[in-house]
Amino acid sequence: MALVSTAARGHLRIRPKVKVQLGKQARREELAFYGFVSLWIVGFVLFDAGPIVASFLISLTDWAMLGDPSWVGGANYERMLDDATFFKALRNTIYYGVGSVGLGVVTSFLLALLLNQPVRGIALFRTIFYLPAVVSGIAVAILWTNILHPDYGLLNAALARVGIDGPGWLKSPDWSMPGLILMSLWGVGGAMVIYLAGLQSVPQHLYEAAALDGAGTWRKFWDVTVPMMSPVIFYNIVVGFITSLQSFVLILIMTDGGPANSTLVLGLYLYRHAFRFFDLGYASAIAWVLLVVIMAITAVQFLAARFWVYYEADHAR
Amino acid sequence: MSRVLPRPTVVAPAAHRRALLGARRAGLLHRVLVWALLLAGSVLFLLPFLWMVSTSLKASDAVFSVPPRWLPSSFQWRNYVDGWTILPFTTFLRNSLIVTFANVLGNLVSCTLVAYGFARLRARGKNVLFLLLLATLMIPREVTIVPRFLLFSEVGLVNTLWPLILPAWFGYPFFIFLLRQFFMTIPRDLDDAARMDGASHLRILWDVILPLSRPALATVAIFSFIGNWTNLLDPLIYLRSTDLYTLALGLNLFRGQNFTQFNMLMAVSIITLVPVLAVFFLAQRTFIRGVTLTGMGGR
């Protein structure tokens, strides 16, 4: 939380460059610093910065994995403009991101409010709601493929009980995405725990002051809880979007983008081109567009944050 | 949000008593409502787990029954043994253990060193580097998978466990950030005292900082364990030979080959989840503190 609130306010000040002769002691400390962080600097160059630059260069080539790359300039990006499947994947990515993050934020916030109530057995309840967030991965993918099965699945059986003829979920182009979003809601425990910690750190005196002013539960919620929690909500939205992109591995296993590309997301489209069609140039172009998309979305979120996220420190100044 | 009732100090006794009684009744109603909601929610969240266990114990022909039945007509404990031996899951388990522990160790060693540098040492360029570290947190993994693959393929490490292990030894930004935040809370006086005695930085890290950082180290270990135990993307990309498969990848293979044997698939899935659940229950407090410290919520 500290991470985003500092970054959001642009408070990570970089000291102005001042040319000073460092003393012997300071120079030794500097040397020690670079010694300690050298591992990460190597890792950063090898596994992060290097690959990002490399993927841009590769995106300007035509490169089948086994052959040699040949320079094609912006051809991969031009091809993308005519690629209806790419745009479908882009739309699906945003659909999944907005759906899972939007519903996830509401669900996890409401759960956190419930779990912040002083009732008996609350520790057990917290564990139960948090548990699914821990067990992500293929076992969960297999489990949910079963639960969402149109004929034998648990969900449709439950819906049939109340007289609803359940949809085809992962087998239906219209319902596959809602099915995946539903599955993602099972794992809202992570965000929930973060809200819970936030709720517990809202100063009690604010509620007391509000009560003295005659505020009821509802007013206290909107005028104290929500503004005080807005940085946490903001954080969960930003991080939620980035992690929603990574769910493509589960999607790969569960539907492989189908039916009719209805669950094809950008990460999966990239994976297909890279590791099935061995079209490294095009895959890298997709990677770069994905990077730009996520940066744009994050930037928009940070800009919008000025209007709704409340930072106490800003007001105290 | 514990409800705060204004303290009725100057209210007339009778009205006071009535108000208090009303509040208590409202409190009871409120509590029952909360409890009912929590109970209903818990059932919803637990059902998939129960379904998993129930399916894993059914006979093959009972898996796809309509409507689904919760209690198997006969408990097929053999599914666990049969599922485990249908593919070389013991080999997969060994690979998973190697990868996971090499990652946990690598993360602990490398991230501790880097975090100490960021938390304790002054140097020019430090802030820029820290900003870069934070920026990498925002980059989705798939953006770098192609060049990473090319890198490992260039040095001939594709189809070995190394691509799954090596990166952990070069620091992981989330853990570095977490440990740095934690180290910053340890009073500097302690290091200063050690430095007076002529201790080196490594000695200060080892003797002063680490013993006080056990909760943070535990958090890193747990996150690293669960993240790597359930990692599927990297094994999928780098591993070709079946004898190198990890449990997650083995499960995927099983799923592809024997999709109809859902009972065994569930049984093996449950076996792979046991270590994760065990770690979670043993270290629940540490785990949740870690989530709140980093804002890293599980998946």
Tab-separated table of N, CA, C and O in Angstrom, chain B residues 58-142:
chain	number	residue	atom	x	y	z
B	58	LYS	N	-15.294	-40.765	-5.631
B	58	LYS	CA	-16.344	-41.496	-6.343
B	58	LYS	C	-15.762	-42.544	-7.278
B	58	LYS	O	-14.618	-42.428	-7.722
B	59	ALA	N	-16.608	-43.524	-7.623
B	59	ALA	CA	-16.224	-44.474	-8.661
B	59	ALA	C	-16.332	-43.778	-10.009
B	59	ALA	O	-17.090	-42.821	-10.158
B	60	SER	N	-15.574	-44.268	-10.999
B	60	SER	CA	-15.518	-43.592	-12.295
B	60	SER	C	-16.907	-43.371	-12.898
B	60	SER	O	-17.183	-42.314	-13.452
B	61	ASP	N	-17.778	-44.379	-12.793
B	61	ASP	CA	-19.065	-44.229	-13.465
B	61	ASP	C	-20.022	-43.339	-12.678
B	61	ASP	O	-21.092	-43.012	-13.164
B	62	ALA	N	-19.636	-42.937	-11.486
B	62	ALA	CA	-20.523	-42.097	-10.677
B	62	ALA	C	-20.159	-40.620	-10.781
B	62	ALA	O	-20.856	-39.762	-10.246
B	63	VAL	N	-19.058	-40.319	-11.498
B	63	VAL	CA	-18.587	-38.941	-11.546
B	63	VAL	C	-19.573	-38.038	-12.288
B	63	VAL	O	-19.883	-36.943	-11.860
B	64	PHE	N	-20.062	-38.555	-13.400
B	64	PHE	CA	-20.942	-37.712	-14.221
B	64	PHE	C	-22.398	-38.089	-14.012
B	64	PHE	O	-23.094	-38.464	-14.939
B	65	SER	N	-22.842	-38.017	-12.788
B	65	SER	CA	-24.243	-38.335	-12.550
B	65	SER	C	-25.070	-37.063	-12.573
B	65	SER	O	-24.615	-36.001	-12.191
B	66	VAL	N	-26.306	-37.187	-13.076
B	66	VAL	CA	-27.213	-36.046	-13.092
B	66	VAL	C	-28.439	-36.418	-12.291
B	66	VAL	O	-29.058	-37.443	-12.586
B	67	PRO	N	-28.830	-35.652	-11.288
B	67	PRO	CA	-28.116	-34.508	-10.723
B	67	PRO	C	-26.895	-34.968	-9.927
B	67	PRO	O	-26.848	-36.126	-9.517
B	68	PRO	N	-25.933	-34.077	-9.707
B	68	PRO	CA	-24.716	-34.475	-8.981
B	68	PRO	C	-25.050	-34.942	-7.572
B	68	PRO	O	-25.965	-34.429	-6.943
B	69	ARG	N	-24.328	-35.938	-7.106
B	69	ARG	CA	-24.535	-36.417	-5.739
B	69	ARG	C	-23.354	-36.030	-4.876
B	69	ARG	O	-22.221	-36.105	-5.321
B	70	TRP	N	-23.661	-35.618	-3.672
B	70	TRP	CA	-22.589	-35.171	-2.782
B	70	TRP	C	-21.858	-36.327	-2.143
B	70	TRP	O	-20.648	-36.317	-2.029
B	71	LEU	N	-22.632	-37.335	-1.717
B	71	LEU	CA	-21.976	-38.449	-1.034
B	71	LEU	C	-21.751	-39.586	-2.012
B	71	LEU	O	-22.686	-40.058	-2.644
B	72	PRO	N	-20.507	-40.017	-2.170
B	72	PRO	CA	-20.254	-41.159	-3.060
B	72	PRO	C	-20.967	-42.379	-2.512
B	72	PRO	O	-21.058	-42.555	-1.292
B	73	SER	N	-21.481	-43.235	-3.416
B	73	SER	CA	-22.190	-44.422	-2.934
B	73	SER	C	-21.212	-45.374	-2.247
B	73	SER	O	-21.552	-46.062	-1.315
B	74	SER	N	-19.977	-45.428	-2.754
B	74	SER	CA	-18.935	-46.153	-2.021
B	74	SER	C	-17.656	-45.324	-2.103
B	74	SER	O	-17.379	-44.730	-3.142
B	75	PHE	N	-16.929	-45.274	-1.014
B	75	PHE	CA	-15.735	-44.428	-0.987
B	75	PHE	C	-14.558	-45.123	-1.668
B	75	PHE	O	-14.100	-46.153	-1.196
B	76	GLN	N	-14.105	-44.578	-2.760
B	76	GLN	CA	-13.012	-45.189	-3.516
B	76	GLN	C	-11.681	-44.558	-3.135
B	76	GLN	O	-11.160	-43.703	-3.852
B	77	TRP	N	-11.139	-44.984	-1.992
B	77	TRP	CA	-9.857	-44.401	-1.569
B	77	TRP	C	-8.740	-44.756	-2.541
B	77	TRP	O	-7.731	-44.082	-2.606
B	78	ARG	N	-8.968	-45.825	-3.301
B	78	ARG	CA	-7.931	-46.256	-4.234
B	78	ARG	C	-7.621	-45.179	-5.279
B	78	ARG	O	-6.549	-45.193	-5.874
B	79	ASN	N	-8.591	-44.331	-5.560
B	79	ASN	CA	-8.369	-43.291	-6.577
B	79	ASN	C	-7.070	-42.531	-6.323
B	79	ASN	O	-6.393	-42.153	-7.264
B	80	TYR	N	-6.757	-42.347	-5.059
B	80	TYR	CA	-5.566	-41.580	-4.728
B	80	TYR	C	-4.309	-42.338	-5.164
B	80	TYR	O	-3.393	-41.766	-5.742
B	81	VAL	N	-4.298	-43.639	-4.890
B	81	VAL	CA	-3.141	-44.449	-5.265
B	81	VAL	C	-3.099	-44.638	-6.775
B	81	VAL	O	-2.062	-44.437	-7.427
B	82	ASP	N	-4.233	-44.989	-7.362
B	82	ASP	CA	-4.276	-45.236	-8.806
B	82	ASP	C	-3.903	-43.993	-9.592
B	82	ASP	O	-3.154	-44.059	-10.562
B	83	GLY	N	-4.447	-42.855	-9.172
B	83	GLY	CA	-4.141	-41.599	-9.868
B	83	GLY	C	-2.663	-41.276	-9.787
B	83	GLY	O	-2.036	-40.904	-10.776
B	84	TRP	N	-2.119	-41.486	-8.605
B	84	TRP	CA	-0.713	-41.132	-8.393
B	84	TRP	C	0.212	-41.991	-9.250
B	84	TRP	O	1.260	-41.537	-9.705
B	85	THR	N	-0.175	-43.265	-9.481
B	85	THR	CA	0.731	-44.166	-10.193
B	85	THR	C	0.442	-44.233	-11.690
B	85	THR	O	1.213	-44.816	-12.443
B	86	ILE	N	-0.652	-43.635	-12.144
B	86	ILE	CA	-0.986	-43.704	-13.567
B	86	ILE	C	0.066	-42.955	-14.391
B	86	ILE	O	0.350	-43.292	-15.533
B	87	LEU	N	0.669	-41.941	-13.793
B	87	LEU	CA	1.786	-41.208	-14.397
B	87	LEU	C	2.898	-41.168	-13.349
B	87	LEU	O	2.625	-41.343	-12.167
B	88	PRO	N	4.137	-40.914	-13.760
B	88	PRO	CA	5.226	-40.905	-12.755
B	88	PRO	C	5.153	-39.701	-11.823
B	88	PRO	O	6.015	-38.822	-11.842
B	89	PHE	N	4.128	-39.645	-11.003
B	89	PHE	CA	3.950	-38.472	-10.156
B	89	PHE	C	5.027	-38.354	-9.086
B	89	PHE	O	5.318	-37.256	-8.613
B	90	THR	N	5.635	-39.482	-8.716
B	90	THR	CA	6.699	-39.386	-7.722
B	90	THR	C	7.880	-38.603	-8.292
B	90	THR	O	8.489	-37.779	-7.606
B	91	THR	N	8.180	-38.840	-9.580
B	91	THR	CA	9.229	-38.062	-10.248
B	91	THR	C	8.836	-36.586	-10.304
B	91	THR	O	9.649	-35.700	-10.039
B	92	PHE	N	7.580	-36.339	-10.657
B	92	PHE	CA	7.111	-34.952	-10.727
B	92	PHE	C	7.248	-34.271	-9.369
B	92	PHE	O	7.629	-33.105	-9.278
B	93	LEU	N	6.917	-35.046	-8.319
B	93	LEU	CA	7.012	-34.493	-6.969
B	93	LEU	C	8.454	-34.112	-6.664
B	93	LEU	O	8.734	-33.025	-6.144
B	94	ARG	N	9.390	-35.004	-7.033
B	94	ARG	CA	10.804	-34.715	-6.787
B	94	ARG	C	11.208	-33.424	-7.504
B	94	ARG	O	11.833	-32.543	-6.923
B	95	ASN	N	10.808	-33.295	-8.790
B	95	ASN	CA	11.158	-32.084	-9.535
B	95	ASN	C	10.561	-30.836	-8.899
B	95	ASN	O	11.210	-29.798	-8.796
B	96	SER	N	9.306	-30.945	-8.481
B	96	SER	CA	8.662	-29.799	-7.839
B	96	SER	C	9.403	-29.401	-6.573
B	96	SER	O	9.579	-28.216	-6.297
B	97	LEU	N	9.823	-30.420	-5.811
B	97	LEU	CA	10.540	-30.117	-4.572
B	97	LEU	C	11.862	-29.420	-4.873
B	97	LEU	O	12.208	-28.427	-4.234
B	98	ILE	N	12.594	-29.928	-5.878
B	98	ILE	CA	13.869	-29.299	-6.231
B	98	ILE	C	13.643	-27.848	-6.628
B	98	ILE	O	14.280	-26.930	-6.096
B	99	VAL	N	12.724	-27.635	-7.560
B	99	VAL	CA	12.488	-26.278	-8.067
B	99	VAL	C	12.028	-25.357	-6.940
B	99	VAL	O	12.544	-24.254	-6.759
B	100	THR	N	11.079	-25.835	-6.158
B	100	THR	CA	10.515	-24.971	-5.136
B	100	THR	C	11.561	-24.592	-4.089
B	100	THR	O	11.704	-23.414	-3.743
B	101	PHE	N	12.317	-25.582	-3.608
B	101	PHE	CA	13.267	-25.243	-2.556
B	101	PHE	C	14.433	-24.407	-3.074
B	101	PHE	O	14.892	-23.493	-2.392
B	102	ALA	N	14.857	-24.685	-4.307
B	102	ALA	CA	15.915	-23.849	-4.881
B	102	ALA	C	15.429	-22.404	-5.015
B	102	ALA	O	16.202	-21.456	-4.828
B	103	ASN	N	14.152	-22.220	-5.323
B	103	ASN	CA	13.609	-20.874	-5.434
B	103	ASN	C	13.491	-20.188	-4.081
B	103	ASN	O	13.815	-19.014	-3.948
B	104	VAL	N	13.001	-20.935	-3.103
B	104	VAL	CA	12.849	-20.333	-1.774
B	104	VAL	C	14.209	-19.875	-1.256
B	104	VAL	O	14.383	-18.733	-0.816
B	105	LEU	N	15.190	-20.774	-1.375
B	105	LEU	CA	16.526	-20.441	-0.897
B	105	LEU	C	17.097	-19.251	-1.679
B	105	LEU	O	17.609	-18.284	-1.094
B	106	GLY	N	16.981	-19.324	-3.005
B	106	GLY	CA	17.508	-18.251	-3.852
B	106	GLY	C	16.870	-16.916	-3.538
B	106	GLY	O	17.556	-15.893	-3.408
B	107	ASN	N	15.551	-16.926	-3.378
B	107	ASN	CA	14.871	-15.681	-3.055
B	107	ASN	C	15.327	-15.130	-1.713
B	107	ASN	O	15.551	-13.933	-1.565
B	108	LEU	N	15.449	-16.024	-0.727
B	108	LEU	CA	15.844	-15.557	0.607
B	108	LEU	C	17.233	-14.919	0.566
B	108	LEU	O	17.446	-13.811	1.058
B	109	VAL	N	18.182	-15.617	-0.059
B	109	VAL	CA	19.554	-15.122	-0.076
B	109	VAL	C	19.650	-13.826	-0.875
B	109	VAL	O	20.097	-12.785	-0.373
B	110	SER	N	19.189	-13.861	-2.132
B	110	SER	CA	19.410	-12.702	-2.992
B	110	SER	C	18.592	-11.491	-2.518
B	110	SER	O	19.116	-10.372	-2.448
B	111	CYS	N	17.354	-11.699	-2.171
B	111	CYS	CA	16.516	-10.559	-1.803
B	111	CYS	C	16.970	-9.924	-0.491
B	111	CYS	O	16.859	-8.710	-0.303
B	112	THR	N	17.484	-10.747	0.429
B	112	THR	CA	17.989	-10.205	1.689
B	112	THR	C	19.160	-9.262	1.433
B	112	THR	O	19.215	-8.151	1.970
B	113	LEU	N	20.098	-9.716	0.595
B	113	LEU	CA	21.274	-8.897	0.297
B	113	LEU	C	20.857	-7.574	-0.352
B	113	LEU	O	21.271	-6.494	0.080
B	114	VAL	N	20.034	-7.663	-1.374
B	114	VAL	CA	19.642	-6.460	-2.107
B	114	VAL	C	18.849	-5.513	-1.199
B	114	VAL	O	19.083	-4.302	-1.187
B	115	ALA	N	17.954	-6.093	-0.414
B	115	ALA	CA	17.131	-5.260	0.458
B	115	ALA	C	17.998	-4.532	1.493
B	115	ALA	O	17.741	-3.375	1.837
B	116	TYR	N	19.033	-5.211	1.971
B	116	TYR	CA	19.929	-4.559	2.944
B	116	TYR	C	20.570	-3.329	2.300
B	116	TYR	O	20.626	-2.256	2.907
B	117	GLY	N	21.033	-3.489	1.056
B	117	GLY	CA	21.623	-2.351	0.357
B	117	GLY	C	20.662	-1.185	0.269
B	117	GLY	O	21.009	-0.043	0.610
B	118	PHE	N	19.437	-1.458	-0.122
B	118	PHE	CA	18.456	-0.382	-0.284
B	118	PHE	C	18.030	0.207	1.058
B	118	PHE	O	17.700	1.384	1.148
B	119	ALA	N	18.037	-0.605	2.098
B	119	ALA	CA	17.541	-0.112	3.380
B	119	ALA	C	18.608	0.635	4.170
B	119	ALA	O	18.299	1.549	4.931
B	120	ARG	N	19.874	0.247	4.006
B	120	ARG	CA	20.862	0.742	4.952
B	120	ARG	C	22.004	1.572	4.369
B	120	ARG	O	22.667	2.299	5.089
B	121	LEU	N	22.278	1.420	3.063
B	121	LEU	CA	23.485	2.054	2.540
B	121	LEU	C	23.150	3.265	1.682
B	121	LEU	O	22.152	3.264	0.971
B	122	ARG	N	23.995	4.286	1.790
B	122	ARG	CA	23.797	5.480	0.969
B	122	ARG	C	24.694	5.413	-0.252
B	122	ARG	O	25.850	5.003	-0.145
B	123	ALA	N	24.126	5.810	-1.389
B	123	ALA	CA	24.946	5.832	-2.600
B	123	ALA	C	24.260	6.701	-3.638
B	123	ALA	O	23.042	6.876	-3.600
B	124	ARG	N	25.060	7.249	-4.522
B	124	ARG	CA	24.467	7.992	-5.632
B	124	ARG	C	23.768	7.004	-6.555
B	124	ARG	O	24.245	5.893	-6.750
B	125	GLY	N	22.656	7.398	-7.105
B	125	GLY	CA	21.931	6.528	-8.026
B	125	GLY	C	20.996	5.555	-7.331
B	125	GLY	O	20.255	4.825	-7.974
B	126	LYS	N	21.011	5.557	-5.991
B	126	LYS	CA	20.171	4.590	-5.285
B	126	LYS	C	18.675	4.818	-5.545
B	126	LYS	O	17.938	3.875	-5.792
B	127	ASN	N	18.272	6.093	-5.508
B	127	ASN	CA	16.850	6.361	-5.693
B	127	ASN	C	16.361	5.991	-7.081
B	127	ASN	O	15.254	5.478	-7.242
B	128	VAL	N	17.196	6.245	-8.069
B	128	VAL	CA	16.816	5.870	-9.432
B	128	VAL	C	16.649	4.360	-9.518
B	128	VAL	O	15.670	3.847	-10.073
B	129	LEU	N	17.586	3.643	-8.937
B	129	LEU	CA	17.505	2.185	-8.962
B	129	LEU	C	16.252	1.692	-8.249
B	129	LEU	O	15.576	0.773	-8.709
B	130	PHE	N	15.937	2.326	-7.130
B	130	PHE	CA	14.757	1.893	-6.381
B	130	PHE	C	13.482	2.135	-7.185
B	130	PHE	O	12.559	1.322	-7.196
B	131	LEU	N	13.466	3.255	-7.884
B	131	LEU	CA	12.334	3.569	-8.740
B	131	LEU	C	12.200	2.512	-9.847
B	131	LEU	O	11.096	2.062	-10.169
B	132	LEU	N	13.331	2.098	-10.410
B	132	LEU	CA	13.318	1.052	-11.441
B	132	LEU	C	12.779	-0.254	-10.862
B	132	LEU	O	12.000	-0.958	-11.498
B	133	LEU	N	13.199	-0.541	-9.635
B	133	LEU	CA	12.731	-1.753	-8.973
B	133	LEU	C	11.207	-1.737	-8.837
B	133	LEU	O	10.523	-2.709	-9.142
B	134	LEU	N	10.685	-0.585	-8.414
B	134	LEU	CA	9.232	-0.474	-8.271
B	134	LEU	C	8.549	-0.584	-9.631
B	134	LEU	O	7.473	-1.167	-9.755
B	135	ALA	N	9.206	-0.008	-10.657
B	135	ALA	CA	8.599	-0.040	-11.989
B	135	ALA	C	8.465	-1.470	-12.501
B	135	ALA	O	7.468	-1.813	-13.149
B	136	THR	N	9.440	-2.329	-12.188
B	136	THR	CA	9.344	-3.701	-12.688
B	136	THR	C	8.167	-4.449	-12.064
B	136	THR	O	7.706	-5.435	-12.614
B	137	LEU	N	7.704	-3.968	-10.926
B	137	LEU	CA	6.535	-4.606	-10.322
B	137	LEU	C	5.311	-4.453	-11.216
B	137	LEU	O	4.359	-5.212	-11.122
B	138	MET	N	5.333	-3.421	-12.046
B	138	MET	CA	4.151	-3.106	-12.855
B	138	MET	C	4.167	-3.807	-14.214
B	138	MET	O	3.244	-3.670	-14.990
B	139	ILE	N	5.265	-4.517	-14.507
B	139	ILE	CA	5.364	-5.132	-15.834
B	139	ILE	C	4.786	-6.538	-15.806
B	139	ILE	O	5.232	-7.379	-15.042
B	140	PRO	N	3.776	-6.807	-16.620
B	140	PRO	CA	3.234	-8.157	-16.642
B	140	PRO	C	4.254	-9.137	-17.227
B	140	PRO	O	5.024	-8.779	-18.117
B	141	ARG	N	4.236	-10.343	-16.686
B	141	ARG	CA	5.243	-11.335	-17.006
B	141	ARG	C	5.298	-11.686	-18.489
B	141	ARG	O	6.359	-11.930	-19.039
B	142	GLU	N	4.127	-11.736	-19.132
B	142	GLU	CA	4.129	-12.250	-20.504
B	142	GLU	C	4.889	-11.353	-21.468
B	142	GLU	O	5.277	-11.789	-22.541
